[in-house]
Amino acid sequence: MTYQPRIVDTELAERLQANGAVVVEGPRASGKTTTAQQIAASEVRLDVDRVARRLAALEPARILVGDVPRLIDEWQLEPAIWNHVRRAVDDRRLPGQFILTGSAVPADDATRHTGAGRLTRLRMRPLSLFELGRSSGEVSLAGLLDAERVTAGRAVIPLDDLAELICVGGWPVNLGRSTRLALRANVDHLDEIRRLDIANGDGRRRDPVRVGMLLRSLARNVATPAATATLASDTGEGVSAITEHTAAGYLRALERIMIVENQPAWPTHLRSRSVLRRKPIRHLTDPSLAVAAVRATPTRLLRDLDFLGLLFESLVVRDLRVYAQAADAEVFHYREKGGLEVDAIVQANDGRWAAFEVKLGEGRVDEAARNLRRLAARVDSERMGEPAALGVIVSSGYGYVREDGVGVIPVGGLGP
């Protein structure tokens, strides 16, 4: 199969030039191994090579022998490798020695703290619309953070196509598959998560039926600030609901295997006395997992436009995260107790920021623009700076700037 270029390719190459080892982390099936193989000179795969796995447990240093960069796939299966990689990097004093890929964060994080200055971490996520070839990328997120003006030709993703894109998701293995086969594959993927993968987060076995109940609850509450107690109570489906304590443990495990990636609140400074809400917005790493959890189809989504709108917001947040990482930025949300909400704040590490509302159709652009202007008026610009951009991201249309200075951005024109 031909390799699908990724936005993260450039970042991986640059990180290897500056560090002895790069740890590529992300959910299973996001393409970490394939991406790493494009630049690795040798490899060992601990998830499929039993001999190598036994050797890694007995003599971890021998796993490191090979042409560099050497790829060690699913390294977290034998966490002792971490310290041996660190030592090898110290001894060799050369960049670009190792690429470690993993789909879970080891439960015992103590072995990872000594990697500072030697190893760097790089997050991979499912494919964005730009990487899938469904966005022209005319409106660059990096450019918006540099205060570039929004301009793009008409980009149309019909609702039928958008529903399919959400259902199929950004998983590389689904490239070229029919929607029907992709839906089946996503259900199987979710089944593996609840039965086997979740144990990789901390080594504990869990009831797959109850994990599935929580995943369905997460799906029903996607792109909302649902509390853990709310998620737990929403699992009662003919049987007793799981407890809040149990739900919290499941959520931590799902975060360790990078299936849940919540959107934190923006730590900003305001001119007003508005009280900010600090709860994260709930997201699965790809909206297709929410679809799989509730066994939806494109046809069903088109009959429930409210749910489709939440999934569209989750898709946009997924893409913003991919693009933001390439721009050395992060994605937050903004919520006030007084009611003002803004779907996404992208803030670069140097402080530049941009705010975005996400709307499925163009009919609510005026309302969204008003929210963005209200936010801009509340933020203490002396401490936070003026926004580099305010934009409403929609499913289709032209990219342009309104008279009030708010940009309208079709998701099919948004890129890194």
mmCIF file of N, CA, C and O in Angstrom, residues 50-51 79 124 128 131 142-143 200 214 218 225 260 274 302 316 363 370 383 389 401 406-407:
data_model
loop_
_atom_site.group_PDB
_atom_site.id
_atom_site.type_symbol
_atom_site.label_atom_id
_atom_site.label_comp_id
_atom_site.label_asym_id
_atom_site.label_seq_id
_atom_site.Cartn_x
_atom_site.Cartn_y
_atom_site.Cartn_z
ATOM 1 N N ARG A 50 7.613 -12.548 19.271
ATOM 2 C CA ARG A 50 7.679 -13.118 20.618
ATOM 3 C C ARG A 50 9.108 -13.307 21.096
ATOM 4 O O ARG A 50 9.415 -13.134 22.280
ATOM 5 N N VAL A 51 9.989 -13.693 20.186
ATOM 6 C CA VAL A 51 11.385 -13.878 20.566
ATOM 7 C C VAL A 51 11.981 -12.556 21.036
ATOM 8 O O VAL A 51 12.669 -12.478 22.058
ATOM 9 N N PRO A 79 8.625 -1.955 29.670
ATOM 10 C CA PRO A 79 9.035 -0.600 30.053
ATOM 11 C C PRO A 79 10.494 -0.464 30.459
ATOM 12 O O PRO A 79 11.042 0.644 30.432
ATOM 13 N N MET A 124 0.707 11.375 17.869
ATOM 14 C CA MET A 124 0.052 11.119 16.586
ATOM 15 C C MET A 124 -1.425 10.870 16.813
ATOM 16 O O MET A 124 -1.817 10.229 17.785
ATOM 17 N N SER A 128 -6.296 13.808 9.564
ATOM 18 C CA SER A 128 -7.173 14.965 9.439
ATOM 19 C C SER A 128 -7.791 14.997 8.045
ATOM 20 O O SER A 128 -7.374 14.249 7.149
ATOM 21 N N GLU A 131 -5.139 15.652 5.474
ATOM 22 C CA GLU A 131 -4.339 14.470 5.143
ATOM 23 C C GLU A 131 -5.137 13.461 4.326
ATOM 24 O O GLU A 131 -4.566 12.692 3.545
ATOM 25 N N ALA A 142 -1.617 27.832 11.046
ATOM 26 C CA ALA A 142 -0.391 28.562 11.376
ATOM 27 C C ALA A 142 -0.465 29.991 10.851
ATOM 28 O O ALA A 142 -0.037 30.941 11.521
ATOM 29 N N GLY A 143 -1.033 30.158 9.660
ATOM 30 C CA GLY A 143 -1.196 31.486 9.099
ATOM 31 C C GLY A 143 -2.164 32.331 9.908
ATOM 32 O O GLY A 143 -1.943 33.531 10.113
ATOM 33 N N ASN A 200 -4.008 -2.501 28.697
ATOM 34 C CA ASN A 200 -2.647 -2.036 28.444
ATOM 35 C C ASN A 200 -2.351 -0.717 29.147
ATOM 36 O O ASN A 200 -1.183 -0.336 29.279
ATOM 37 N N LEU A 214 -19.701 2.442 29.244
ATOM 38 C CA LEU A 214 -19.116 3.775 29.419
ATOM 39 C C LEU A 214 -18.772 4.402 28.074
ATOM 40 O O LEU A 214 -18.972 5.606 27.872
ATOM 41 N N LEU A 218 -19.960 7.958 26.729
ATOM 42 C CA LEU A 218 -19.063 8.981 26.186
ATOM 43 C C LEU A 218 -19.520 9.425 24.802
ATOM 44 O O LEU A 218 -19.479 10.613 24.473
ATOM 45 N N PRO A 225 -19.346 19.040 28.235
ATOM 46 C CA PRO A 225 -18.566 18.974 29.477
ATOM 47 C C PRO A 225 -19.194 18.043 30.505
ATOM 48 O O PRO A 225 -19.258 18.356 31.702
ATOM 49 N N VAL A 260 -9.494 8.337 24.820
ATOM 50 C CA VAL A 260 -10.154 9.553 25.294
ATOM 51 C C VAL A 260 -9.111 10.660 25.324
ATOM 52 O O VAL A 260 -8.031 10.497 25.890
ATOM 53 N N SER A 274 -16.334 37.661 35.136
ATOM 54 C CA SER A 274 -16.973 36.410 34.734
ATOM 55 C C SER A 274 -16.234 35.225 35.368
ATOM 56 O O SER A 274 -15.002 35.228 35.474
ATOM 57 N N LEU A 302 -27.913 11.506 9.661
ATOM 58 C CA LEU A 302 -28.637 12.529 8.911
ATOM 59 C C LEU A 302 -30.054 12.725 9.439
ATOM 60 O O LEU A 302 -30.686 13.744 9.164
ATOM 61 N N VAL A 316 -13.797 18.581 14.025
ATOM 62 C CA VAL A 316 -13.024 19.819 13.853
ATOM 63 C C VAL A 316 -11.962 19.935 14.944
ATOM 64 O O VAL A 316 -10.821 20.322 14.676
ATOM 65 N N GLY A 363 -26.221 28.965 8.684
ATOM 66 C CA GLY A 363 -27.335 29.730 9.229
ATOM 67 C C GLY A 363 -27.072 30.311 10.603
ATOM 68 O O GLY A 363 -27.761 31.255 11.022
ATOM 69 N N ARG A 370 -21.052 36.762 17.004
ATOM 70 C CA ARG A 370 -21.315 37.575 18.192
ATOM 71 C C ARG A 370 -20.619 36.999 19.418
ATOM 72 O O ARG A 370 -20.046 37.733 20.233
ATOM 73 N N ARG A 383 -2.641 41.414 29.020
ATOM 74 C CA ARG A 383 -1.934 40.226 29.508
ATOM 75 C C ARG A 383 -1.921 39.101 28.485
ATOM 76 O O ARG A 383 -0.984 38.318 28.442
ATOM 77 N N ALA A 389 -6.841 35.816 15.380
ATOM 78 C CA ALA A 389 -7.949 35.515 14.465
ATOM 79 C C ALA A 389 -9.172 35.109 15.259
ATOM 80 O O ALA A 389 -9.059 34.510 16.339
ATOM 81 N N VAL A 401 -13.686 37.069 5.200
ATOM 82 C CA VAL A 401 -13.759 37.836 6.442
ATOM 83 C C VAL A 401 -14.989 38.736 6.392
ATOM 84 O O VAL A 401 -15.190 39.487 5.434
ATOM 85 N N VAL A 406 -14.678 38.935 11.718
ATOM 86 C CA VAL A 406 -14.706 37.495 11.994
ATOM 87 C C VAL A 406 -14.616 36.728 10.677
ATOM 88 O O VAL A 406 -15.353 37.018 9.724
ATOM 89 N N GLY A 407 -13.723 35.749 10.614
ATOM 90 C CA GLY A 407 -13.582 34.946 9.414
ATOM 91 C C GLY A 407 -14.586 33.808 9.381
ATOM 92 O O GLY A 407 -15.007 33.300 10.422
#
